[in-house]
Amino acid sequence: MEVKKHTIKLVVNNRPDVLARIAGIFSGRGFNIESISANITLDPNVTKIRIVTMGDSSTVSKIQNQLKKLVDVQSVSHIRESKHGRREMIMMQVNLTDENRRDVMKAIDEFQCKIVTKKVDHCIIEATGNEDDIEQLIKRFEPMGIEDFSRSGVVAL
Amino acid sequence: MEVKKHTIKLVVNNRPDVLARIAGIFSGRGFNIESISANITLDPNVTKIRIVTMGDSSTVSKIQNQLKKLVDVQSVSHIRESKHGRREMIMMQVNLTDENRRDVMKAIDEFQCKIVTKKVDHCIIEATGNEDDIEQLIKRFEPMGIEDFSRSGVVAL
């Protein structure tokens, strides 16, 4: 079976143990969570969770079925691959030197990054895009000296 | 003790069960995770996790100490409140009607949102900012008809 990336979206009741139980279903099958993002919705009792995992379709369906059986899980759906609908944010700290300054600023323009803070020796930038865009951005900045970065995980509607 | 928002940042080994064990520590103390975001880093064996929770400082320190004892947890730190460094992304589907179209476009400009897709009857937009900015944005768009939205959770360096 072909192993590929799957995004699963859950709507759950906002209870302390629900995330632990969800994560337990993935780890119980030896499935790693590649990225997760969760946040409250307009209704403070309801949380939306998006999980990206790698696996074959048959195992992913089994996991979906197990998730559906959990108390406090209202719905489980599999997000179709649509690059438009799957966005991510990255924050990145890039070192600034006399040598790389011009090139860093050029790359910031190219990728339409936002500068969050700028100091003499480094800057913190942010950018959004689909997963490919974010990978390309990391590749572009890597040779210039990425000090640190943080990705949000996939956000999708 | 004053109950307030705390952001905890963890650096962990990228193993299937680590998230379940982390979430278990929060739920074991009846602490709700307000938002979580996790993603792989430049080193594919290492994952960074950011968790926002509500609580008093003393309980949050106890949780931090328990997290530090977990196998596969490399480091645990408490992110200081700095609005610049704490960013979030939101994606939002807004209904478009003849009545609200002009106002929606005005709000998109005001909040410097990016239009991800635009149809005759709705559009999907994205925006980034600190938590306050995102709350303000939701308040601004709510009367115009938010069909759905997804927040990434806090991303911080």
PDB file of C-alpha atoms in Angstrom:
ATOM      1  CA  MET A   1       0.000   0.000   0.000  1.00  0.00           C
ATOM      2  CA  GLU A   2       1.214   3.453  -0.859  1.00  0.00           C
ATOM      3  CA  VAL A   3       2.376   5.479   2.109  1.00  0.00           C
ATOM      4  CA  LYS A   4       1.502   9.140   1.784  1.00  0.00           C
ATOM      5  CA  LYS A   5       0.539  12.231   3.703  1.00  0.00           C
ATOM      6  CA  HIS A   6      -2.986  12.434   5.108  1.00  0.00           C
ATOM      7  CA  THR A   7      -4.714  15.307   6.853  1.00  0.00           C
ATOM      8  CA  ILE A   8      -7.439  14.443   9.304  1.00  0.00           C
ATOM      9  CA  LYS A   9      -9.745  17.089  10.702  1.00  0.00           C
ATOM     10  CA  LEU A  10     -11.593  16.540  13.955  1.00  0.00           C
ATOM     11  CA  VAL A  11     -14.254  18.562  15.701  1.00  0.00           C
ATOM     12  CA  VAL A  12     -14.189  17.750  19.401  1.00  0.00           C
ATOM     13  CA  ASN A  13     -15.603  18.917  22.716  1.00  0.00           C
ATOM     14  CA  ASN A  14     -13.102  21.137  24.490  1.00  0.00           C
ATOM     15  CA  ARG A  15     -12.262  18.738  27.374  1.00  0.00           C
ATOM     16  CA  PRO A  16      -8.875  18.277  29.053  1.00  0.00           C
ATOM     17  CA  ASP A  17      -8.302  14.636  28.111  1.00  0.00           C
ATOM     18  CA  VAL A  18      -9.594  14.515  24.555  1.00  0.00           C
ATOM     19  CA  LEU A  19      -6.244  15.359  22.934  1.00  0.00           C
ATOM     20  CA  ALA A  20      -4.428  12.701  24.978  1.00  0.00           C
ATOM     21  CA  ARG A  21      -6.942  10.080  23.858  1.00  0.00           C
ATOM     22  CA  ILE A  22      -6.671  11.141  20.205  1.00  0.00           C
ATOM     23  CA  ALA A  23      -2.866  11.094  20.297  1.00  0.00           C
ATOM     24  CA  GLY A  24      -3.074   7.675  21.981  1.00  0.00           C
ATOM     25  CA  ILE A  25      -4.917   6.197  18.983  1.00  0.00           C
ATOM     26  CA  PHE A  26      -2.137   7.297  16.648  1.00  0.00           C
ATOM     27  CA  SER A  27       0.673   6.085  18.895  1.00  0.00           C
ATOM     28  CA  GLY A  28      -1.160   2.809  19.578  1.00  0.00           C
ATOM     29  CA  ARG A  29      -0.758   1.967  15.892  1.00  0.00           C
ATOM     30  CA  GLY A  30       2.799   3.275  15.770  1.00  0.00           C
ATOM     31  CA  PHE A  31       1.675   6.209  13.653  1.00  0.00           C
ATOM     32  CA  ASN A  32       3.616   9.374  14.032  1.00  0.00           C
ATOM     33  CA  ILE A  33       1.848  12.728  14.010  1.00  0.00           C
ATOM     34  CA  GLU A  34       3.796  14.876  11.526  1.00  0.00           C
ATOM     35  CA  SER A  35       2.081  18.045  12.547  1.00  0.00           C
ATOM     36  CA  ILE A  36      -0.897  19.005  14.633  1.00  0.00           C
ATOM     37  CA  SER A  37      -2.704  22.238  15.169  1.00  0.00           C
ATOM     38  CA  ALA A  38      -5.679  22.799  17.377  1.00  0.00           C
ATOM     39  CA  ASN A  39      -7.610  25.795  18.430  1.00  0.00           C
ATOM     40  CA  ILE A  40     -10.904  26.888  19.869  1.00  0.00           C
ATOM     41  CA  THR A  41     -13.681  27.941  17.499  1.00  0.00           C
ATOM     42  CA  LEU A  42     -16.439  30.551  17.664  1.00  0.00           C
ATOM     43  CA  ASP A  43     -18.041  28.200  20.183  1.00  0.00           C
ATOM     44  CA  PRO A  44     -15.615  27.995  23.155  1.00  0.00           C
ATOM     45  CA  ASN A  45     -16.801  24.464  23.973  1.00  0.00           C
ATOM     46  CA  VAL A  46     -15.667  23.162  20.607  1.00  0.00           C
ATOM     47  CA  THR A  47     -12.110  22.664  19.359  1.00  0.00           C
ATOM     48  CA  LYS A  48     -10.983  21.917  15.829  1.00  0.00           C
ATOM     49  CA  ILE A  49      -7.923  19.744  15.448  1.00  0.00           C
ATOM     50  CA  ARG A  50      -5.965  19.119  12.257  1.00  0.00           C
ATOM     51  CA  ILE A  51      -3.476  16.267  12.205  1.00  0.00           C
ATOM     52  CA  VAL A  52      -1.069  15.439   9.393  1.00  0.00           C
ATOM     53  CA  THR A  53       0.226  11.879   9.420  1.00  0.00           C
ATOM     54  CA  MET A  54       2.012   9.523   7.020  1.00  0.00           C
ATOM     55  CA  GLY A  55       0.549   6.127   6.235  1.00  0.00           C
ATOM     56  CA  ASP A  56      -1.303   3.926   3.785  1.00  0.00           C
ATOM     57  CA  SER A  57      -4.965   4.662   3.109  1.00  0.00           C
ATOM     58  CA  SER A  58      -6.259   1.486   4.729  1.00  0.00           C
ATOM     59  CA  THR A  59      -4.557   2.142   8.077  1.00  0.00           C
ATOM     60  CA  VAL A  60      -5.631   5.777   7.981  1.00  0.00           C
ATOM     61  CA  SER A  61      -9.290   4.711   7.516  1.00  0.00           C
ATOM     62  CA  LYS A  62      -8.966   2.372  10.489  1.00  0.00           C
ATOM     63  CA  ILE A  63      -7.614   5.221  12.599  1.00  0.00           C
ATOM     64  CA  GLN A  64     -10.485   7.446  11.445  1.00  0.00           C
ATOM     65  CA  ASN A  65     -12.985   4.802  12.518  1.00  0.00           C
ATOM     66  CA  GLN A  66     -11.386   4.499  15.938  1.00  0.00           C
ATOM     67  CA  LEU A  67     -11.360   8.284  16.345  1.00  0.00           C
ATOM     68  CA  LYS A  68     -15.085   8.420  15.524  1.00  0.00           C
ATOM     69  CA  LYS A  69     -15.811   6.066  18.425  1.00  0.00           C
ATOM     70  CA  LEU A  70     -14.147   8.330  21.006  1.00  0.00           C
ATOM     71  CA  VAL A  71     -16.340  10.135  23.484  1.00  0.00           C
ATOM     72  CA  ASP A  72     -16.157  13.930  22.903  1.00  0.00           C
ATOM     73  CA  VAL A  73     -15.290  13.523  19.237  1.00  0.00           C
ATOM     74  CA  GLN A  74     -18.100  15.107  17.223  1.00  0.00           C
ATOM     75  CA  SER A  75     -16.803  14.475  13.729  1.00  0.00           C
ATOM     76  CA  VAL A  76     -13.811  13.155  11.824  1.00  0.00           C
ATOM     77  CA  SER A  77     -13.048  13.938   8.224  1.00  0.00           C
ATOM     78  CA  HIS A  78     -10.277  13.393   5.769  1.00  0.00           C
ATOM     79  CA  ILE A  79      -9.196  16.581   4.050  1.00  0.00           C
ATOM     80  CA  ARG A  80      -8.754  16.162   0.318  1.00  0.00           C
ATOM     81  CA  GLU A  81      -5.455  17.216  -1.158  1.00  0.00           C
ATOM     82  CA  SER A  82      -6.023  20.754  -2.301  1.00  0.00           C
ATOM     83  CA  LYS A  83      -3.016  22.994  -2.176  1.00  0.00           C
ATOM     84  CA  HIS A  84      -5.145  26.120  -2.038  1.00  0.00           C
ATOM     85  CA  GLY A  85      -7.019  25.054   1.033  1.00  0.00           C
ATOM     86  CA  ARG A  86      -4.012  23.806   3.014  1.00  0.00           C
ATOM     87  CA  ARG A  87      -1.959  26.674   4.350  1.00  0.00           C
ATOM     88  CA  GLU A  88       0.842  26.947   6.828  1.00  0.00           C
ATOM     89  CA  MET A  89       2.732  29.698   8.605  1.00  0.00           C
ATOM     90  CA  ILE A  90       6.421  29.765   9.356  1.00  0.00           C
ATOM     91  CA  MET A  91       8.411  32.070  11.637  1.00  0.00           C
ATOM     92  CA  MET A  92      12.111  32.144  11.052  1.00  0.00           C
ATOM     93  CA  GLN A  93      15.094  33.856  12.630  1.00  0.00           C
ATOM     94  CA  VAL A  94      17.760  34.607  10.022  1.00  0.00           C
ATOM     95  CA  ASN A  95      21.243  35.834  10.876  1.00  0.00           C
ATOM     96  CA  LEU A  96      22.257  39.091   9.220  1.00  0.00           C
ATOM     97  CA  THR A  97      25.858  39.791   8.262  1.00  0.00           C
ATOM     98  CA  ASP A  98      27.445  42.326   5.936  1.00  0.00           C
ATOM     99  CA  GLU A  99      27.838  39.499   3.445  1.00  0.00           C
ATOM    100  CA  ASN A 100      24.303  38.128   3.401  1.00  0.00           C
ATOM    101  CA  ARG A 101      22.187  41.217   4.175  1.00  0.00           C
ATOM    102  CA  ARG A 102      21.385  42.097   0.573  1.00  0.00           C
ATOM    103  CA  ASP A 103      20.593  38.495  -0.342  1.00  0.00           C
ATOM    104  CA  VAL A 104      18.335  38.005   2.713  1.00  0.00           C
ATOM    105  CA  MET A 105      16.352  41.133   1.832  1.00  0.00           C
ATOM    106  CA  LYS A 106      16.015  39.902  -1.751  1.00  0.00           C
ATOM    107  CA  ALA A 107      14.687  36.525  -0.568  1.00  0.00           C
ATOM    108  CA  ILE A 108      12.243  38.274   1.801  1.00  0.00           C
ATOM    109  CA  ASP A 109      10.849  40.156  -1.202  1.00  0.00           C
ATOM    110  CA  GLU A 110      10.741  37.069  -3.417  1.00  0.00           C
ATOM    111  CA  PHE A 111       8.728  35.061  -0.900  1.00  0.00           C
ATOM    112  CA  GLN A 112       6.629  38.044   0.245  1.00  0.00           C
ATOM    113  CA  CYS A 113       7.652  37.506   3.851  1.00  0.00           C
ATOM    114  CA  LYS A 114       6.613  39.856   6.626  1.00  0.00           C
ATOM    115  CA  ILE A 115       9.399  41.212   8.834  1.00  0.00           C
ATOM    116  CA  VAL A 116       8.295  40.764  12.459  1.00  0.00           C
ATOM    117  CA  THR A 117      11.430  42.223  14.090  1.00  0.00           C
ATOM    118  CA  LYS A 118      14.682  43.470  12.642  1.00  0.00           C
ATOM    119  CA  LYS A 119      17.938  43.873  14.573  1.00  0.00           C
ATOM    120  CA  VAL A 120      21.458  44.645  13.367  1.00  0.00           C
ATOM    121  CA  ASP A 121      22.559  41.003  13.463  1.00  0.00           C
ATOM    122  CA  HIS A 122      19.316  39.119  12.806  1.00  0.00           C
ATOM    123  CA  CYS A 123      15.712  39.423  11.761  1.00  0.00           C
ATOM    124  CA  ILE A 124      12.555  37.468  12.488  1.00  0.00           C
ATOM    125  CA  ILE A 125      10.318  36.963   9.493  1.00  0.00           C
ATOM    126  CA  GLU A 126       7.052  35.221   8.878  1.00  0.00           C
ATOM    127  CA  ALA A 127       5.478  33.806   5.752  1.00  0.00           C
ATOM    128  CA  THR A 128       2.451  31.760   4.765  1.00  0.00           C
ATOM    129  CA  GLY A 129       1.876  29.337   1.934  1.00  0.00           C
ATOM    130  CA  ASN A 130       1.135  25.730   1.128  1.00  0.00           C
ATOM    131  CA  GLU A 131       3.542  23.042   2.336  1.00  0.00           C
ATOM    132  CA  ASP A 132       5.584  23.205  -0.889  1.00  0.00           C
ATOM    133  CA  ASP A 133       5.991  26.972  -0.608  1.00  0.00           C
ATOM    134  CA  ILE A 134       7.236  26.604   2.964  1.00  0.00           C
ATOM    135  CA  GLU A 135       9.726  23.875   1.983  1.00  0.00           C
ATOM    136  CA  GLN A 136      11.029  26.073  -0.848  1.00  0.00           C
ATOM    137  CA  LEU A 137      11.353  29.018   1.500  1.00  0.00           C
ATOM    138  CA  ILE A 138      13.413  26.993   3.986  1.00  0.00           C
ATOM    139  CA  LYS A 139      15.670  25.815   1.132  1.00  0.00           C
ATOM    140  CA  ARG A 140      16.111  29.387  -0.062  1.00  0.00           C
ATOM    141  CA  PHE A 141      17.082  30.755   3.359  1.00  0.00           C
ATOM    142  CA  GLU A 142      19.070  27.774   4.643  1.00  0.00           C
ATOM    143  CA  PRO A 143      22.398  28.669   2.993  1.00  0.00           C
ATOM    144  CA  MET A 144      22.126  32.217   4.403  1.00  0.00           C
ATOM    145  CA  GLY A 145      21.929  30.996   7.994  1.00  0.00           C
ATOM    146  CA  ILE A 146      18.635  30.082   9.648  1.00  0.00           C
ATOM    147  CA  GLU A 147      19.142  30.411  13.399  1.00  0.00           C
ATOM    148  CA  ASP A 148      15.774  28.959  14.332  1.00  0.00           C
ATOM    149  CA  PHE A 149      12.341  28.385  12.864  1.00  0.00           C
ATOM    150  CA  SER A 150       8.843  27.301  13.872  1.00  0.00           C
ATOM    151  CA  ARG A 151       6.063  26.052  11.616  1.00  0.00           C
ATOM    152  CA  SER A 152       2.404  26.201  12.523  1.00  0.00           C
ATOM    153  CA  GLY A 153       1.346  22.911  11.008  1.00  0.00           C
ATOM    154  CA  VAL A 154      -1.329  22.772   8.325  1.00  0.00           C
ATOM    155  CA  VAL A 155      -4.376  24.993   8.708  1.00  0.00           C
ATOM    156  CA  ALA A 156      -7.302  24.075   6.472  1.00  0.00           C
ATOM    157  CA  LEU A 157     -11.011  24.751   6.278  1.00  0.00           C
TER     158      LEU A 157
ATOM    159  CA  MET B   1      -3.324  32.469  42.515  1.00  0.00           C
ATOM    160  CA  GLU B   2      -3.916  34.362  39.314  1.00  0.00           C
ATOM    161  CA  VAL B   3      -5.091  32.240  36.412  1.00  0.00           C
ATOM    162  CA  LYS B   4      -3.635  33.400  33.120  1.00  0.00           C
ATOM    163  CA  LYS B   5      -2.445  32.248  29.741  1.00  0.00           C
ATOM    164  CA  HIS B   6       0.883  30.412  29.571  1.00  0.00           C
ATOM    165  CA  THR B   7       2.815  29.247  26.530  1.00  0.00           C
ATOM    166  CA  ILE B   8       5.076  26.260  26.981  1.00  0.00           C
ATOM    167  CA  LYS B   9       7.579  25.272  24.329  1.00  0.00           C
ATOM    168  CA  LEU B  10       8.946  21.751  24.147  1.00  0.00           C
ATOM    169  CA  VAL B  11      11.674  20.210  22.046  1.00  0.00           C
ATOM    170  CA  VAL B  12      11.041  16.474  21.764  1.00  0.00           C
ATOM    171  CA  ASN B  13      12.220  13.411  19.879  1.00  0.00           C
ATOM    172  CA  ASN B  14       9.905  12.689  16.986  1.00  0.00           C
ATOM    173  CA  ARG B  15       8.374   9.451  18.365  1.00  0.00           C
ATOM    174  CA  PRO B  16       4.788   8.233  17.943  1.00  0.00           C
ATOM    175  CA  ASP B  17       3.802   8.256  21.616  1.00  0.00           C
ATOM    176  CA  VAL B  18       5.449  11.430  22.857  1.00  0.00           C
ATOM    177  CA  LEU B  19       2.474  13.706  22.128  1.00  0.00           C
ATOM    178  CA  ALA B  20       0.054  11.341  23.873  1.00  0.00           C
ATOM    179  CA  ARG B  21       2.246  11.340  26.976  1.00  0.00           C
ATOM    180  CA  ILE B  22       2.555  15.131  26.956  1.00  0.00           C
ATOM    181  CA  ALA B  23      -1.186  15.609  26.544  1.00  0.00           C
ATOM    182  CA  GLY B  24      -1.696  13.075  29.340  1.00  0.00           C
ATOM    183  CA  ILE B  25       0.214  15.261  31.798  1.00  0.00           C
ATOM    184  CA  PHE B  26      -2.068  18.203  31.089  1.00  0.00           C
ATOM    185  CA  SER B  27      -5.267  16.171  31.297  1.00  0.00           C
ATOM    186  CA  GLY B  28      -4.071  14.377  34.442  1.00  0.00           C
ATOM    187  CA  ARG B  29      -4.140  17.723  36.226  1.00  0.00           C
ATOM    188  CA  GLY B  30      -7.418  18.732  34.619  1.00  0.00           C
ATOM    189  CA  PHE B  31      -5.621  21.363  32.537  1.00  0.00           C
ATOM    190  CA  ASN B  32      -7.096  22.119  29.183  1.00  0.00           C
ATOM    191  CA  ILE B  33      -4.841  22.754  26.212  1.00  0.00           C
ATOM    192  CA  GLU B  34      -6.146  25.983  24.648  1.00  0.00           C
ATOM    193  CA  SER B  35      -4.082  25.581  21.535  1.00  0.00           C
ATOM    194  CA  ILE B  36      -1.258  23.395  20.373  1.00  0.00           C
ATOM    195  CA  SER B  37       0.951  23.471  17.352  1.00  0.00           C
ATOM    196  CA  ALA B  38       3.700  21.060  16.546  1.00  0.00           C
ATOM    197  CA  ASN B  39       5.911  20.531  13.595  1.00  0.00           C
ATOM    198  CA  ILE B  40       9.147  18.936  12.538  1.00  0.00           C
ATOM    199  CA  THR B  41      12.312  21.047  12.536  1.00  0.00           C
ATOM    200  CA  LEU B  42      15.401  21.133  10.309  1.00  0.00           C
ATOM    201  CA  ASP B  43      16.329  17.872  12.039  1.00  0.00           C
ATOM    202  CA  PRO B  44      13.572  15.369  11.109  1.00  0.00           C
ATOM    203  CA  ASN B  45      14.114  13.485  14.392  1.00  0.00           C
ATOM    204  CA  VAL B  46      13.185  16.516  16.440  1.00  0.00           C
ATOM    205  CA  THR B  47       9.767  18.134  16.848  1.00  0.00           C
ATOM    206  CA  LYS B  48       8.939  21.473  18.437  1.00  0.00           C
ATOM    207  CA  ILE B  49       5.658  21.749  20.263  1.00  0.00           C
ATOM    208  CA  ARG B  50       4.019  24.911  21.535  1.00  0.00           C
ATOM    209  CA  ILE B  51       1.139  24.609  23.966  1.00  0.00           C
ATOM    210  CA  VAL B  52      -1.031  27.427  25.263  1.00  0.00           C
ATOM    211  CA  THR B  53      -2.841  26.663  28.495  1.00  0.00           C
ATOM    212  CA  MET B  54      -4.689  28.596  31.201  1.00  0.00           C
ATOM    213  CA  GLY B  55      -3.668  28.241  34.833  1.00  0.00           C
ATOM    214  CA  ASP B  56      -1.915  29.695  37.844  1.00  0.00           C
ATOM    215  CA  SER B  57       1.872  29.962  37.747  1.00  0.00           C
ATOM    216  CA  SER B  58       2.476  27.386  40.461  1.00  0.00           C
ATOM    217  CA  THR B  59       0.525  24.629  38.708  1.00  0.00           C
ATOM    218  CA  VAL B  60       2.125  25.511  35.398  1.00  0.00           C
ATOM    219  CA  SER B  61       5.600  25.113  36.956  1.00  0.00           C
ATOM    220  CA  LYS B  62       4.593  21.710  38.318  1.00  0.00           C
ATOM    221  CA  ILE B  63       3.460  20.656  34.849  1.00  0.00           C
ATOM    222  CA  GLN B  64       6.749  21.902  33.392  1.00  0.00           C
ATOM    223  CA  ASN B  65       8.679  19.791  35.891  1.00  0.00           C
ATOM    224  CA  GLN B  66       6.681  16.700  35.025  1.00  0.00           C
ATOM    225  CA  LEU B  67       7.165  17.321  31.309  1.00  0.00           C
ATOM    226  CA  LYS B  68      10.935  17.565  31.834  1.00  0.00           C
ATOM    227  CA  LYS B  69      10.959  14.076  33.341  1.00  0.00           C
ATOM    228  CA  LEU B  70       9.374  12.476  30.275  1.00  0.00           C
ATOM    229  CA  VAL B  71      11.537  10.248  28.104  1.00  0.00           C
ATOM    230  CA  ASP B  72      11.994  11.835  24.636  1.00  0.00           C
ATOM    231  CA  VAL B  73      11.494  15.352  25.955  1.00  0.00           C
ATOM    232  CA  GLN B  74      14.717  17.270  25.346  1.00  0.00           C
ATOM    233  CA  SER B  75      13.756  20.622  26.786  1.00  0.00           C
ATOM    234  CA  VAL B  76      10.833  22.540  28.221  1.00  0.00           C
ATOM    235  CA  SER B  77      10.626  26.290  28.406  1.00  0.00           C
ATOM    236  CA  HIS B  78       8.110  28.918  29.296  1.00  0.00           C
ATOM    237  CA  ILE B  79       7.722  31.578  26.619  1.00  0.00           C
ATOM    238  CA  ARG B  80       7.653  35.078  28.013  1.00  0.00           C
ATOM    239  CA  GLU B  81       4.777  37.288  27.030  1.00  0.00           C
ATOM    240  CA  SER B  82       6.033  39.199  24.053  1.00  0.00           C
ATOM    241  CA  LYS B  83       3.451  40.118  21.497  1.00  0.00           C
ATOM    242  CA  HIS B  84       6.019  40.465  18.744  1.00  0.00           C
ATOM    243  CA  GLY B  85       7.303  36.956  19.124  1.00  0.00           C
ATOM    244  CA  ARG B  86       3.922  35.222  19.418  1.00  0.00           C
ATOM    245  CA  ARG B  87       2.195  35.017  16.077  1.00  0.00           C
ATOM    246  CA  GLU B  88      -0.786  33.168  14.789  1.00  0.00           C
ATOM    247  CA  MET B  89      -2.440  32.478  11.452  1.00  0.00           C
ATOM    248  CA  ILE B  90      -6.141  32.328  10.730  1.00  0.00           C
ATOM    249  CA  MET B  91      -8.011  31.076   7.675  1.00  0.00           C
ATOM    250  CA  MET B  92     -11.569  32.199   7.331  1.00  0.00           C
ATOM    251  CA  GLN B  93     -14.413  31.610   4.926  1.00  0.00           C
ATOM    252  CA  VAL B  94     -16.613  34.678   4.620  1.00  0.00           C
ATOM    253  CA  ASN B  95     -19.940  34.719   2.806  1.00  0.00           C
ATOM    254  CA  LEU B  96     -20.270  37.309   0.054  1.00  0.00           C
ATOM    255  CA  THR B  97     -23.570  38.952  -0.765  1.00  0.00           C
ATOM    256  CA  ASP B  98     -24.473  42.081  -2.705  1.00  0.00           C
ATOM    257  CA  GLU B  99     -25.016  43.763   0.649  1.00  0.00           C
ATOM    258  CA  ASN B 100     -21.726  42.924   2.370  1.00  0.00           C
ATOM    259  CA  ARG B 101     -19.271  42.666  -0.561  1.00  0.00           C
ATOM    260  CA  ARG B 102     -17.951  46.203  -0.297  1.00  0.00           C
ATOM    261  CA  ASP B 103     -17.601  46.014   3.492  1.00  0.00           C
ATOM    262  CA  VAL B 104     -15.817  42.631   3.363  1.00  0.00           C
ATOM    263  CA  MET B 105     -13.280  43.991   0.861  1.00  0.00           C
ATOM    264  CA  LYS B 106     -12.735  47.020   3.079  1.00  0.00           C
ATOM    265  CA  ALA B 107     -12.079  44.817   6.121  1.00  0.00           C
ATOM    266  CA  ILE B 108      -9.686  42.642   4.078  1.00  0.00           C
ATOM    267  CA  ASP B 109      -7.681  45.773   3.274  1.00  0.00           C
ATOM    268  CA  GLU B 110      -7.793  47.075   6.843  1.00  0.00           C
ATOM    269  CA  PHE B 111      -6.431  43.841   8.305  1.00  0.00           C
ATOM    270  CA  GLN B 112      -4.043  43.199   5.389  1.00  0.00           C
ATOM    271  CA  CYS B 113      -5.544  39.779   4.769  1.00  0.00           C
ATOM    272  CA  LYS B 114      -4.484  37.592   1.871  1.00  0.00           C
ATOM    273  CA  ILE B 115      -7.272  36.277  -0.374  1.00  0.00           C
ATOM    274  CA  VAL B 116      -6.680  32.533  -0.821  1.00  0.00           C
ATOM    275  CA  THR B 117      -9.711  31.841  -3.033  1.00  0.00           C
ATOM    276  CA  LYS B 118     -12.550  34.031  -4.192  1.00  0.00           C
ATOM    277  CA  LYS B 119     -15.897  32.818  -5.511  1.00  0.00           C
ATOM    278  CA  VAL B 120     -19.098  34.687  -6.307  1.00  0.00           C
ATOM    279  CA  ASP B 121     -20.747  33.813  -3.000  1.00  0.00           C
ATOM    280  CA  HIS B 122     -17.772  33.451  -0.624  1.00  0.00           C
ATOM    281  CA  CYS B 123     -14.072  33.973  -0.216  1.00  0.00           C
ATOM    282  CA  ILE B 124     -11.356  32.297   1.817  1.00  0.00           C
ATOM    283  CA  ILE B 125      -8.894  34.678   3.391  1.00  0.00           C
ATOM    284  CA  GLU B 126      -5.886  34.300   5.613  1.00  0.00           C
ATOM    285  CA  ALA B 127      -4.196  36.682   8.009  1.00  0.00           C
ATOM    286  CA  THR B 128      -1.422  36.631  10.574  1.00  0.00           C
ATOM    287  CA  GLY B 129      -0.897  38.603  13.745  1.00  0.00           C
ATOM    288  CA  ASN B 130      -0.629  38.303  17.493  1.00  0.00           C
ATOM    289  CA  GLU B 131      -3.540  36.827  19.445  1.00  0.00           C
ATOM    290  CA  ASP B 132      -5.145  40.249  19.950  1.00  0.00           C
ATOM    291  CA  ASP B 133      -4.993  41.023  16.243  1.00  0.00           C
ATOM    292  CA  ILE B 134      -6.682  37.727  15.455  1.00  0.00           C
ATOM    293  CA  GLU B 135      -9.436  38.321  18.039  1.00  0.00           C
ATOM    294  CA  GLN B 136     -10.045  41.801  16.591  1.00  0.00           C
ATOM    295  CA  LEU B 137     -10.185  40.375  13.090  1.00  0.00           C
ATOM    296  CA  ILE B 138     -12.805  37.801  14.093  1.00  0.00           C
ATOM    297  CA  LYS B 139     -14.873  40.543  15.754  1.00  0.00           C
ATOM    298  CA  ARG B 140     -14.624  42.692  12.615  1.00  0.00           C
ATOM    299  CA  PHE B 141     -15.755  39.932  10.251  1.00  0.00           C
ATOM    300  CA  GLU B 142     -18.324  38.238  12.500  1.00  0.00           C
ATOM    301  CA  PRO B 143     -21.263  40.558  11.724  1.00  0.00           C
ATOM    302  CA  MET B 144     -20.602  40.095   7.969  1.00  0.00           C
ATOM    303  CA  GLY B 145     -21.010  36.311   8.151  1.00  0.00           C
ATOM    304  CA  ILE B 146     -18.110  33.989   8.944  1.00  0.00           C
ATOM    305  CA  GLU B 147     -19.014  30.590   7.516  1.00  0.00           C
ATOM    306  CA  ASP B 148     -16.024  28.804   9.045  1.00  0.00           C
ATOM    307  CA  PHE B 149     -12.576  29.519  10.391  1.00  0.00           C
ATOM    308  CA  SER B 150      -9.427  27.748  11.549  1.00  0.00           C
ATOM    309  CA  ARG B 151      -6.627  29.155  13.687  1.00  0.00           C
ATOM    310  CA  SER B 152      -3.121  27.773  13.714  1.00  0.00           C
ATOM    311  CA  GLY B 153      -2.404  28.190  17.407  1.00  0.00           C
ATOM    312  CA  VAL B 154       0.519  30.310  18.580  1.00  0.00           C
ATOM    313  CA  VAL B 155       3.807  30.055  16.719  1.00  0.00           C
ATOM    314  CA  ALA B 156       6.796  31.505  18.561  1.00  0.00           C
ATOM    315  CA  LEU B 157      10.560  31.309  18.395  1.00  0.00           C
TER     316      LEU B 157
END
